[in-house]
XYZ file of C-alpha atoms in Angstrom:
527
model
C 5.142 9.374 -28.157
C 5.938 12.728 -26.706
C 3.344 15.446 -27.093
C 4.921 18.886 -27.124
C 2.253 21.525 -27.535
C 0.705 20.799 -30.927
C 3.616 18.633 -32.090
C 3.640 14.838 -32.093
C 6.770 12.725 -32.172
C 5.226 9.329 -32.736
C 6.831 5.977 -32.160
C 7.144 5.124 -35.843
C 8.932 8.368 -36.706
C 12.659 7.953 -37.341
C 14.946 10.330 -35.457
C 18.681 10.674 -35.626
C 20.752 10.331 -32.466
C 17.768 9.077 -30.461
C 17.690 6.347 -27.824
C 14.990 3.807 -28.655
C 12.940 2.079 -25.961
C 11.127 -1.217 -26.274
C 7.941 -2.468 -24.693
C 7.939 -6.124 -23.666
C 5.493 -8.991 -23.488
C 5.104 -9.750 -19.764
C 4.542 -13.474 -20.452
C 7.420 -14.187 -22.844
C 9.813 -11.307 -22.222
C 9.967 -10.656 -25.976
C 10.011 -7.126 -27.343
C 6.696 -6.004 -28.782
C 6.644 -4.501 -32.292
C 6.504 -0.878 -31.144
C 9.267 1.701 -31.018
C 9.421 4.554 -28.565
C 12.005 7.276 -28.177
C 13.509 8.405 -24.917
C 12.912 12.110 -24.500
C 15.950 14.329 -24.491
C 16.389 16.905 -21.758
C 15.479 19.604 -24.274
C 12.218 17.833 -25.112
C 11.343 17.437 -21.442
C 11.938 21.168 -20.989
C 9.743 21.872 -24.027
C 6.955 19.826 -22.485
C 7.172 21.864 -19.266
C 7.186 25.137 -21.186
C 4.192 24.039 -23.263
C 2.292 23.286 -20.054
C 3.265 26.670 -18.618
C 2.045 28.424 -21.758
C -1.243 26.529 -21.604
C -1.878 27.281 -17.934
C -3.360 30.816 -18.098
C -5.976 29.921 -20.709
C -6.792 26.510 -19.282
C -6.894 27.693 -15.684
C -9.250 30.557 -16.529
C -11.535 28.415 -18.699
C -15.022 28.006 -17.236
C -15.406 24.934 -15.047
C -18.119 23.639 -17.375
C -15.620 23.615 -20.278
C -13.060 21.666 -18.272
C -15.840 19.249 -17.312
C -16.647 18.711 -21.003
C -12.954 17.982 -21.615
C -12.902 15.327 -18.880
C -16.090 13.772 -20.215
C -14.580 13.671 -23.707
C -11.496 11.883 -22.361
C -13.762 9.337 -20.668
C -15.706 8.733 -23.875
C -12.523 8.152 -25.861
C -11.125 5.787 -23.238
C -14.317 3.736 -23.366
C -14.063 3.628 -27.160
C -10.592 2.046 -27.192
C -11.140 -1.310 -28.871
C -10.143 -4.929 -28.428
C -6.697 -4.305 -29.924
C -5.970 -1.920 -27.046
C -7.208 -4.450 -24.482
C -4.962 -7.153 -25.940
C -1.964 -4.800 -25.949
C -2.463 -3.894 -22.288
C -2.797 -7.576 -21.400
C 0.435 -8.474 -23.186
C 2.385 -5.622 -21.580
C 1.220 -6.293 -18.016
C 0.078 -9.958 -17.835
C -3.158 -8.693 -16.309
C -6.291 -10.632 -17.365
C -8.895 -9.208 -19.718
C -11.464 -8.709 -16.986
C -9.003 -6.675 -14.918
C -8.034 -4.458 -17.871
C -11.651 -3.811 -18.845
C -12.578 -3.142 -15.236
C -9.668 -0.769 -14.789
C -10.567 1.075 -17.979
C -14.106 1.561 -16.653
C -12.688 2.831 -13.372
C -10.396 5.248 -15.242
C -13.133 6.713 -17.405
C -15.396 6.760 -14.346
C -12.805 8.863 -12.478
C -12.807 11.391 -15.302
C -16.594 11.665 -15.213
C -16.570 11.899 -11.421
C -14.226 14.894 -11.500
C -16.358 16.431 -14.245
C -19.279 16.218 -11.824
C -17.147 17.825 -9.108
C -16.530 20.786 -11.407
C -20.223 21.099 -12.210
C -21.351 21.092 -8.592
C -18.565 23.511 -7.638
C -17.802 22.483 -4.042
C -14.116 22.129 -4.970
C -13.899 25.917 -5.294
C -14.471 26.293 -1.548
C -16.045 29.718 -1.998
C -16.028 31.811 1.209
C -17.230 35.385 1.431
C -17.127 37.877 4.264
C -18.829 41.048 3.071
C -17.647 44.489 4.110
C -18.731 45.975 7.429
C -17.882 49.660 6.949
C -19.597 50.704 10.188
C -17.830 48.177 12.406
C -15.985 49.683 15.366
C -13.256 50.187 16.247
C -12.170 49.249 12.680
C -14.273 48.570 9.581
C -14.056 45.154 7.924
C -13.059 45.034 4.259
C -14.822 42.830 1.706
C -12.882 39.531 1.745
C -13.542 36.633 -0.630
C -11.702 33.323 -0.958
C -11.588 30.633 -3.646
C -9.343 27.678 -4.433
C -7.347 28.005 -7.651
C -5.068 25.628 -9.553
C -1.428 25.792 -8.527
C 0.102 25.433 -12.007
C 1.493 22.664 -14.225
C 1.775 19.249 -12.562
C 4.227 16.431 -13.332
C 2.691 12.964 -13.012
C 4.594 9.661 -12.944
C 2.780 6.554 -14.177
C 2.494 3.525 -11.886
C 3.597 0.020 -12.794
C 0.735 -1.903 -11.185
C -2.194 0.079 -12.592
C -1.545 0.771 -16.298
C -4.765 2.793 -16.530
C -6.224 3.891 -13.179
C -2.931 5.225 -11.755
C -1.106 6.045 -14.961
C -1.556 8.223 -18.044
C -5.216 9.109 -17.490
C -5.315 7.999 -13.863
C -6.426 9.730 -10.708
C -3.501 12.169 -10.513
C -4.051 13.305 -14.097
C -7.833 13.519 -13.686
C -7.663 15.543 -10.471
C -4.951 17.867 -11.785
C -6.851 18.583 -15.004
C -10.023 19.161 -12.980
C -8.124 21.654 -10.818
C -7.171 23.624 -13.938
C -3.577 22.387 -14.028
C -1.934 21.181 -17.261
C -0.180 17.824 -16.891
C 3.229 16.657 -18.033
C 3.157 12.876 -17.899
C 6.167 10.590 -17.463
C 5.040 7.262 -18.936
C 5.970 4.093 -17.065
C 8.403 1.939 -19.027
C 6.435 -1.212 -18.162
C 3.481 -0.413 -20.415
C 4.520 2.206 -22.949
C 2.203 0.994 -25.708
C -0.797 1.236 -23.407
C 0.315 4.728 -22.355
C 0.630 5.760 -26.011
C -2.972 4.784 -26.757
C -4.318 6.566 -23.680
C -2.282 9.698 -24.380
C -3.742 9.824 -27.882
C -7.223 9.669 -26.384
C -6.458 12.622 -24.105
C -4.950 14.739 -26.891
C -7.847 14.064 -29.252
C -10.296 14.971 -26.480
C -8.389 18.215 -25.874
C -8.641 19.139 -29.541
C -12.291 18.127 -29.699
C -13.193 20.431 -26.799
C -10.944 23.347 -27.765
C -8.468 23.065 -24.913
C -5.194 24.976 -25.327
C -2.187 23.222 -26.840
C 0.095 21.882 -24.138
C -2.653 21.056 -21.655
C -1.337 17.483 -21.689
C 2.169 16.297 -22.613
C 3.823 12.905 -22.287
C 7.472 11.850 -22.353
C 9.274 8.507 -22.177
C 12.577 7.619 -20.577
C 14.410 6.618 -17.423
C 15.875 9.435 -15.358
C 14.320 12.064 -17.608
C 11.659 12.560 -14.962
C 14.203 14.461 -12.882
C 14.087 17.228 -15.467
C 10.362 17.605 -14.873
C 10.698 17.814 -11.096
C 13.453 20.420 -11.305
C 11.849 22.623 -13.956
C 10.524 25.923 -12.532
C 7.268 25.648 -14.495
C 6.238 22.505 -12.585
C 4.389 23.332 -9.366
C 3.580 19.874 -7.966
C 4.345 16.187 -8.536
C 2.079 13.133 -8.419
C 3.746 9.738 -8.022
C 2.751 6.136 -7.285
C 5.554 3.644 -6.814
C 8.352 2.511 -4.532
C 9.544 4.183 -1.367
C 12.977 4.643 -2.943
C 11.542 6.327 -6.045
C 9.128 8.521 -4.127
C 11.786 9.632 -1.662
C 14.145 10.539 -4.522
C 11.503 12.769 -6.133
C 10.600 14.275 -2.763
C 14.237 15.187 -2.125
C 14.651 16.642 -5.628
C 11.576 18.823 -5.189
C 12.702 19.996 -1.749
C 16.141 20.949 -3.105
C 14.729 23.312 -5.736
C 15.253 27.058 -5.233
C 11.445 27.131 -5.024
C 10.456 23.843 -3.314
C 7.218 22.248 -4.497
C 4.931 19.594 -2.988
C 5.304 15.943 -3.966
C 2.231 13.769 -3.485
C 3.824 10.330 -3.501
C 2.145 7.039 -2.662
C 4.966 4.702 -1.734
C 4.935 1.832 0.769
C 2.302 0.195 2.955
C 1.953 -3.223 4.603
C -1.726 -2.711 5.490
C -1.981 -4.594 8.804
C -4.871 -6.957 9.451
C -5.638 -7.193 13.184
C -7.541 -10.404 13.907
C -9.294 -10.162 17.270
C -10.082 -13.220 19.414
C -13.869 -13.309 19.104
C -13.726 -13.164 15.320
C -11.192 -16.005 15.119
C -13.275 -18.161 17.435
C -16.477 -17.525 15.485
C -15.253 -17.692 11.889
C -11.548 -18.454 11.683
C -11.867 -20.756 8.664
C -13.737 -18.155 6.634
C -11.256 -15.440 7.588
C -8.349 -17.662 6.492
C -10.029 -18.332 3.155
C -10.949 -14.693 2.475
C -7.630 -13.304 3.637
C -5.697 -15.714 1.432
C -7.776 -14.575 -1.532
C -6.909 -10.963 -0.729
C -3.177 -11.708 -0.383
C -2.913 -13.452 -3.771
C -5.409 -11.279 -5.686
C -3.724 -9.718 -8.707
C -0.535 -11.576 -7.759
C -0.305 -9.360 -4.677
C 0.443 -6.329 -6.836
C -1.869 -3.878 -5.084
C -0.668 -1.057 -2.862
C -3.320 -2.192 -0.365
C -2.185 -5.821 -0.286
C -2.455 -7.176 3.308
C 1.216 -7.762 4.079
C 0.937 -8.119 7.852
C -1.406 -10.254 9.992
C -1.465 -9.680 13.757
C -3.305 -11.801 16.303
C -3.126 -12.598 19.998
C -1.495 -15.974 20.611
C -4.166 -18.642 21.214
C -5.292 -22.051 19.951
C -7.689 -20.244 17.599
C -4.881 -18.142 16.106
C -2.700 -21.241 15.711
C -5.558 -23.031 13.942
C -6.037 -20.000 11.713
C -2.346 -20.040 10.734
C -2.577 -23.732 9.884
C -5.505 -23.006 7.558
C -3.575 -20.117 6.005
C -0.644 -22.455 5.377
C -2.894 -24.905 3.561
C -4.530 -22.154 1.520
C -1.229 -20.557 0.493
C 0.168 -23.960 -0.537
C -2.853 -24.473 -2.801
C -2.588 -21.017 -4.389
C -1.008 -21.235 -7.849
C 1.901 -19.093 -9.051
C 1.077 -16.119 -11.264
C 2.864 -13.987 -13.827
C 3.875 -10.582 -12.491
C 3.720 -7.268 -14.313
C 7.244 -7.539 -15.705
C 10.637 -9.129 -15.066
C 11.810 -6.218 -12.941
C 8.866 -6.597 -10.544
C 9.542 -10.345 -10.303
C 13.225 -9.706 -9.510
C 12.213 -7.285 -6.763
C 9.835 -9.889 -5.310
C 12.572 -12.522 -5.325
C 14.937 -10.137 -3.537
C 12.316 -9.349 -0.886
C 11.685 -13.035 -0.241
C 15.408 -13.706 0.054
C 15.721 -11.076 2.782
C 12.813 -12.602 4.692
C 14.335 -16.078 4.465
C 17.663 -14.788 5.768
C 16.229 -12.951 8.792
C 16.872 -14.745 12.097
C 13.538 -13.699 13.597
C 11.352 -14.729 10.657
C 10.184 -18.278 9.873
C 8.877 -19.539 6.554
C 5.479 -21.229 6.985
C 4.202 -22.001 3.494
C 4.947 -21.652 -0.196
C 7.025 -23.599 -2.668
C 10.552 -22.297 -3.358
C 10.456 -19.205 -5.546
C 11.816 -20.133 -8.956
C 10.947 -19.830 -12.613
C 9.170 -16.936 -14.283
C 6.109 -16.718 -12.020
C 5.602 -15.489 -8.463
C 4.837 -18.210 -5.912
C 2.602 -17.144 -2.957
C 4.356 -17.250 0.409
C 3.504 -17.091 4.123
C 5.987 -16.171 6.876
C 5.766 -15.737 10.646
C 7.802 -13.148 12.554
C 8.651 -12.824 16.211
C 6.475 -10.220 17.877
C 9.498 -8.333 19.201
C 10.358 -7.315 15.636
C 7.269 -5.121 15.591
C 7.683 -3.616 19.029
C 11.336 -2.773 18.290
C 10.545 -1.407 14.812
C 12.627 -3.870 12.774
C 12.858 -2.210 9.323
C 12.419 -5.436 7.345
C 9.039 -6.033 8.929
C 7.987 -2.460 8.201
C 8.717 -2.443 4.460
C 6.439 -3.728 1.745
C 7.404 -6.791 -0.259
C 5.495 -6.221 -3.485
C 3.842 -9.503 -4.404
C 1.712 -12.392 -3.054
C 3.280 -12.659 0.398
C 2.167 -11.880 3.930
C 3.760 -12.113 7.391
C 1.920 -13.277 10.502
C 2.774 -12.119 14.025
C 1.410 -13.642 17.238
C 1.539 -11.203 20.154
C 1.355 -12.408 23.737
C -1.564 -10.372 24.999
C -3.654 -7.225 24.817
C -0.777 -5.022 26.002
C 1.719 -6.370 23.467
C -0.835 -5.879 20.682
C -1.026 -2.208 21.614
C 2.772 -1.905 21.672
C 3.069 -3.634 18.302
C 0.577 -1.293 16.643
C 2.260 1.700 18.243
C 5.511 0.627 16.606
C 4.055 0.539 13.106
C 4.890 3.232 10.582
C 2.269 4.979 8.451
C -0.106 2.873 6.354
C -2.692 3.297 3.630
C -5.067 0.968 5.477
C -5.509 -0.793 8.811
C -8.186 -3.430 9.338
C -9.920 -4.791 12.419
C -11.517 -8.210 12.029
C -13.821 -8.340 15.038
C -17.064 -9.410 16.629
C -19.232 -7.017 18.638
C -17.680 -8.143 21.919
C -14.180 -7.599 20.467
C -15.039 -4.006 19.663
C -16.008 -3.357 23.262
C -12.770 -4.830 24.614
C -10.471 -3.296 22.010
C -12.146 0.078 21.393
C -8.943 1.883 22.407
C -7.245 0.557 19.233
C -9.357 2.781 16.981
C -7.756 6.126 17.984
C -4.355 4.447 17.720
C -5.083 3.223 14.188
C -6.368 6.673 13.219
C -2.822 7.933 13.745
C -1.357 5.138 11.643
C -3.557 4.882 8.528
C -5.705 6.842 6.122
C -8.481 4.231 5.809
C -9.750 2.092 8.685
C -11.665 -1.048 7.715
C -13.862 -3.310 9.815
C -14.485 -6.928 8.761
C -13.415 -6.260 5.178
C -10.280 -6.592 3.073
C -8.289 -3.589 1.858
C -7.645 -4.685 -1.726
C -10.702 -2.865 -3.072
C -10.548 0.954 -3.216
C -13.882 2.566 -4.041
C -13.684 5.743 -6.150
C -16.080 8.121 -4.401
C -16.316 11.395 -2.521
C -15.497 9.952 0.910
C -12.564 7.701 -0.017
C -9.096 8.332 1.436
C -6.178 6.612 -0.255
C -3.297 8.095 1.671
C -1.694 7.972 5.065
C 1.302 8.989 7.183
C 4.854 8.472 5.921
C 5.953 6.192 4.292
C 2.518 5.284 2.925
C 2.483 8.738 1.347
C 4.665 11.826 1.449
C 1.768 14.027 2.598
C -0.899 12.519 4.856
C -3.216 15.501 4.300
C -4.218 14.316 0.845
C -5.579 11.337 -1.057
C -4.879 9.959 -4.517
C -8.324 8.335 -4.866
C -11.674 10.072 -4.448
C -12.788 13.600 -5.203
C -10.774 15.117 -2.351
C -7.717 14.361 -4.527
C -8.354 17.638 -6.358
C -7.335 19.595 -3.243
C -3.703 18.548 -3.745
C -3.495 20.749 -6.811
C -5.449 23.743 -5.526
C -4.455 26.625 -3.258
C -6.593 29.287 -1.591
C -6.560 32.776 -3.091
C -8.140 35.725 -1.289
C -9.569 38.834 -3.033
C -9.959 41.919 -0.843
C -12.150 44.831 -1.956
C -12.132 43.678 -5.591
C -14.764 44.963 -8.029
C -17.349 42.447 -9.247
C -16.070 42.394 -12.826
C -12.630 41.145 -11.712
C -13.864 38.432 -9.359
C -14.141 34.759 -10.379
C -17.743 33.747 -11.063
C -17.788 31.645 -7.894
C -17.339 34.796 -5.789
C -19.645 37.234 -7.543
C -22.630 38.647 -5.679
C -25.218 37.187 -8.045
C -23.742 33.650 -7.712
C -24.031 32.777 -11.431
C -22.823 29.210 -10.779
C -25.522 28.661 -8.116
C -22.954 27.370 -5.639
C -23.386 26.664 -1.974
C -21.063 29.272 -0.452
C -20.027 30.213 3.062
C -21.299 33.796 3.262
C -20.783 35.619 6.548
C -20.557 32.306 8.373
C -23.649 30.673 6.818
C -23.792 28.240 3.889
C -26.232 29.516 1.290
C -26.980 29.630 -2.444
C -28.634 33.018 -2.149
C -27.357 36.040 -4.020
C -25.625 38.745 -2.036
C -27.728 41.873 -1.994
C -26.234 45.313 -1.523
């Protein structure tokens, strides 16, 4: 389905000279009984223009109305029935519990951003009132607020058919910011995307949102049209480093370059410190194995690198990891393309002279077999690219460094990450405290004695990090701070009250906490 303003081009509608796309059963590889049409370039342009036409009305709508829209989307997502759950399971091979949990997370994100709009802190209201008597020069009345940047193109992710796709975090935060969304559906779960898009469109109509506030297109390279179109003012993407870099370069090459907020590649190092291994090595091996194979390793926060200081305890830990990985059963991946990518990544690891295979049956058949490798420590300190790039699937690489100094060098050589984890006892933290500032420069989320494969959706969460984890380390794609990616500050100088946004008016009709003359307050401004 493509949604172009008020017009629907549904999957069952016959069109001449159209390229049809099929959705596939992840278990059998058979085409599902749904037909989708690849958008033409003209249709992609129409979607962008519809979003541009919707922007003035949607952007200027009261925050409470946009909040009602997000709540309505959440309600309709929760109301999608068992048929939808079964469809999503067939398209992605994800179990029922995962799909239902992800749907709850997706609707929860919508409600969370609705609450952000109601409390108003996202507006960032700042006011410096006029000082006409100030010498040697008077100060004008200056007021600042964050406003939506314009229509946003969002690309659906393969590994999260709901939480990072059609109604996922990028869409939720962009809509909350007052930005219409043009969605490029992921080809791996088009039927699921169709159902979710319908929920969004019906919610828009229910709450009186302008036509074109949400549009969705299908196709392969058609997304390039979105990134290049002058109406689009930002891009949200979750996927491979290759795909994210391509979009980043396209956006930078525009006559008017725009930001791309791409989540791309992370190996999420686990640093196992000596005291922790001595005290609870068996438990760490068990829990870490569970994290590596969870969801068939198809999480962007999958722990792909394990680093420890060489010792009998670390050797014993690796032996337990080998046993655990051998006992871990193969699993079906999201689709055949993801499986082929996993097989290619494993082949490169097997062929590398500095990497040894420790555990895992030979990869064959239609399911992904968990694997464990060990790499020479010098590959980290010299920045070997193969050790720095994510292999998407249930695989991890262990590295034994010689001592404290080599551990520091190895971590210094790492590229940007979404997460970095210290597994430590209290005594470890005293001896290795200097690692914390180093990890702050490498990752967006620092964990202690936990596993990174759970990402809480909350105000304080950061799901981002330095390149290549993301294309812009100043943002996050999970948590309420995600809205800031699609906002920009606008300053009003000496404007009359009737032309100011409500958040900046003297009488503070939204009852916001505002920074007024250097002090946070909810008080009205009195003449």
